[in-house]
Short mmCIF file of C-alpha atoms in Angstrom, two decimals:
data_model
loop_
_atom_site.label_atom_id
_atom_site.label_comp_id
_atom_site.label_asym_id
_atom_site.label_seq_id
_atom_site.Cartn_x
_atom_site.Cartn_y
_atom_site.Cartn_z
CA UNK A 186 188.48 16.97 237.24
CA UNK A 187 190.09 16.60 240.25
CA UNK A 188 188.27 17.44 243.34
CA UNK A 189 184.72 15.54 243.67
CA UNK A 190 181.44 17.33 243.44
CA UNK A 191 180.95 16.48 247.28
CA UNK A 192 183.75 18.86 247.86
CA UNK A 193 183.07 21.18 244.96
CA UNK A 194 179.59 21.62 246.55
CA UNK A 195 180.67 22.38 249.99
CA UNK A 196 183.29 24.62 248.51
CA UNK A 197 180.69 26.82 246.73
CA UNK A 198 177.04 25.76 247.46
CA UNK A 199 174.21 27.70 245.76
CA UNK A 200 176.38 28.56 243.25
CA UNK A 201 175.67 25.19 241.49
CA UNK A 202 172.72 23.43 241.07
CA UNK A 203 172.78 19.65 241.88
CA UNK A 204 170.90 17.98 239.31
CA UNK A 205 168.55 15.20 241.63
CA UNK A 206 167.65 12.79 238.83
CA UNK A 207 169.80 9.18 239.18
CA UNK A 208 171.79 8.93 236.23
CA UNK A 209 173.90 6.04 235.88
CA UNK A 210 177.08 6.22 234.74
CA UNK A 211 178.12 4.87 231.65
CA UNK A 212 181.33 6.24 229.99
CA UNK A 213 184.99 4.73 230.91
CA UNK A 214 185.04 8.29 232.41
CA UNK A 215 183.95 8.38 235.77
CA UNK A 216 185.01 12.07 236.42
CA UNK A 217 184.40 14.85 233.72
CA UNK A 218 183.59 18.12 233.57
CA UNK A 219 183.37 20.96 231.04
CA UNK A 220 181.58 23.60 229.34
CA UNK A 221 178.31 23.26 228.43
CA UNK A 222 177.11 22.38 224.61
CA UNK A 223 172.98 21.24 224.35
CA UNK A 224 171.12 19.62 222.11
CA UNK A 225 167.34 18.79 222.63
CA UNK A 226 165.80 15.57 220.45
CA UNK A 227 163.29 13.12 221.15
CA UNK A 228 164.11 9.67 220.04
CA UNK A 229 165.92 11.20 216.85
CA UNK A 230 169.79 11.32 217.31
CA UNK A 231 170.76 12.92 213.64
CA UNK A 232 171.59 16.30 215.17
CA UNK A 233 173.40 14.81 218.23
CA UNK A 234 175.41 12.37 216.00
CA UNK A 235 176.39 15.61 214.15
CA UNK A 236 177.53 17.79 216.80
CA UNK A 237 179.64 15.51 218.40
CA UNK A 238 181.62 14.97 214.87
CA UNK A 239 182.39 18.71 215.13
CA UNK A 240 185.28 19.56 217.29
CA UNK A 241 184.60 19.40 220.99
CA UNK A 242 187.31 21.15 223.16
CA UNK A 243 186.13 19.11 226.33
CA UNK A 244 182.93 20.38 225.93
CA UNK A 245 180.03 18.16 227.20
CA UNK A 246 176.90 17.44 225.79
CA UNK A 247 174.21 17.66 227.65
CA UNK A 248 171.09 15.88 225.26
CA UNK A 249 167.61 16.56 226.40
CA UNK A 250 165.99 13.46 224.69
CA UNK A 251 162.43 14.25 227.61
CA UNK A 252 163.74 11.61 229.72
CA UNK A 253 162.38 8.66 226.87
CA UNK A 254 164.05 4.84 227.34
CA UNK A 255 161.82 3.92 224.05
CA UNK A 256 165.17 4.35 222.25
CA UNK A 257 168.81 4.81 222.45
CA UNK A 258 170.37 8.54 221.91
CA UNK A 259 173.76 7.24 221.42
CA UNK A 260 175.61 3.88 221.07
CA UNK A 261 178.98 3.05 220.52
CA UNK A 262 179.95 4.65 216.99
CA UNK A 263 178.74 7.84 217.98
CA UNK A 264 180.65 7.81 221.61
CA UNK A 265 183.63 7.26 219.66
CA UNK A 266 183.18 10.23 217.06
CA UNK A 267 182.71 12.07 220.33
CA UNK A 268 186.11 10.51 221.41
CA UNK A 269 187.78 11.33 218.35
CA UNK A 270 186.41 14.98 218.38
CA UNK A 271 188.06 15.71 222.10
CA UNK A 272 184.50 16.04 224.15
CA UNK A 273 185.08 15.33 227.76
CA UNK A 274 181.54 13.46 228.19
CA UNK A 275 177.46 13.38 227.56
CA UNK A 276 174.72 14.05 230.01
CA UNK A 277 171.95 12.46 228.28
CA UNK A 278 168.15 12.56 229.75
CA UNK A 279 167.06 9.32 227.81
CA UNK A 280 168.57 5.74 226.80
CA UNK A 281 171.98 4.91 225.40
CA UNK A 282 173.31 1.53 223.77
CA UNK A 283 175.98 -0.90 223.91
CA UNK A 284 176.79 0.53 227.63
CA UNK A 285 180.03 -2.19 227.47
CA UNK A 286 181.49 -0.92 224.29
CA UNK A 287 180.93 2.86 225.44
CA UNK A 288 182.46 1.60 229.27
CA UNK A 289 186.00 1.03 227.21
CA UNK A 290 185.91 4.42 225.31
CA UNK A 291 187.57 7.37 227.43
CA UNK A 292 184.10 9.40 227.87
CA UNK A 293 182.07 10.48 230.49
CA UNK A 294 178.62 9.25 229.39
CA UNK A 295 175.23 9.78 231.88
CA UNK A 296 172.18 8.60 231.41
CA UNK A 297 168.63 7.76 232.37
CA UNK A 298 169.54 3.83 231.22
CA UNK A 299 169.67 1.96 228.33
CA UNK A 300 167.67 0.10 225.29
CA UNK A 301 168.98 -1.54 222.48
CA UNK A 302 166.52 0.45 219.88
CA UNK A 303 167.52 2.57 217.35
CA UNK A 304 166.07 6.08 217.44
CA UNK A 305 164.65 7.82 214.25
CA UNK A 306 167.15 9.69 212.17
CA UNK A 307 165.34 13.02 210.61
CA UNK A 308 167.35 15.33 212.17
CA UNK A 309 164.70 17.21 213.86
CA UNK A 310 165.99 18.90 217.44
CA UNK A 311 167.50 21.88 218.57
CA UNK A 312 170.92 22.75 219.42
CA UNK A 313 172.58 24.92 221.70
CA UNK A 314 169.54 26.66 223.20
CA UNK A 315 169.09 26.46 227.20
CA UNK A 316 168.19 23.20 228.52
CA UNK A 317 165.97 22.38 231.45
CA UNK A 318 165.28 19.43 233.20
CA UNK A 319 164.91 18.11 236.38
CA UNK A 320 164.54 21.62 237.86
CA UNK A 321 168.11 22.49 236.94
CA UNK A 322 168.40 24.71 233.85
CA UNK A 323 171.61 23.84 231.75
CA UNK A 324 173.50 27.01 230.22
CA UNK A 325 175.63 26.95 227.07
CA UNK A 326 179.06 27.77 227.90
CA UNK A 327 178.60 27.35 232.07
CA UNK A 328 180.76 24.77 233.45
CA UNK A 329 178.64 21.16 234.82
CA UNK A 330 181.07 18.67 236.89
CA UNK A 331 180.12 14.93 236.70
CA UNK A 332 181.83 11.75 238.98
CA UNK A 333 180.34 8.96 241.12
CA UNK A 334 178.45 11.26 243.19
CA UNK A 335 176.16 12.90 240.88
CA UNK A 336 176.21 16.44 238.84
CA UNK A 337 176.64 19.87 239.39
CA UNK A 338 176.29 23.10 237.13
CA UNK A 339 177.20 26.49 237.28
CA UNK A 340 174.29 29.04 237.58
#
């Protein structure tokens, strides 16, 4: 991604939504972008850990985990399958781990924060369904744009 989401925005306004919630970024990607892939869990990554060890093709992950810090969604190991699987980032609504280990790994990672905590690991979740949260509703296969500035996503 070249051009920031600033510009991107002024380019093509209300065609993108501009997610409001302050994710921090996390990734050794600062600017990523890429078609949409979803996955809803709540403090269970099984299902996330297994999608991102399928191929990615710059796809990012957007994880609803309902916005929870009681535990992490992904840590280091899993960032790098993602890595190793060619997806361009993760826009996770909940907590990640080791934020240094996954700040050396080229990923764009978002999210809410961070807590050492492992989640649960039964697998339960859904994948690839529409997401929503925040007010902005996140599409499978619609384009979101991430840097320093924030996110944006196709309608």
């Amino acid at each position: 991604m070249t051009v920031s989401t600033a510009d991107l925005y002024d380019e093509r306004g209300d065609e993108l939504q501009s997610v409001p919630l302050q994710f921090q970024t996390i990734g050794g990607r600062t600017r990523f972008s890429g078609p949409i892939r979803t996955v809803t869990c709540f403090e269970d990554n099984a299902l996330l850990k297994w999608i991102l060890s399928t191929p990615g093709d710059g796809a990012v992950l957007v994880v609803d985990g309902g916005g929870s810090l009681n535990s992490a969604l992904m840590g280091d190991m899993i960032a790098d399958l993602a890595v190793v699987n060619g997806w361009s980032g993760a826009i996770i609504n909940g907590a990640v781990r080791d934020r240094v280990a996954i700040g050396a790994l080229h990923l764009g990672v978002k999210a809410l924060g961070s807590n050492p905590r492992k989640s649960s690991k039964t697998g339960s979740g859904v994948a690839d369904a529409v997401v929503e949260f925040a007010g902005v509703v996140f599409t499978p296969g619609r384009t979101v744009y991430c840097d320093e500035d924030g996110i944006l996503v196709e309608r």
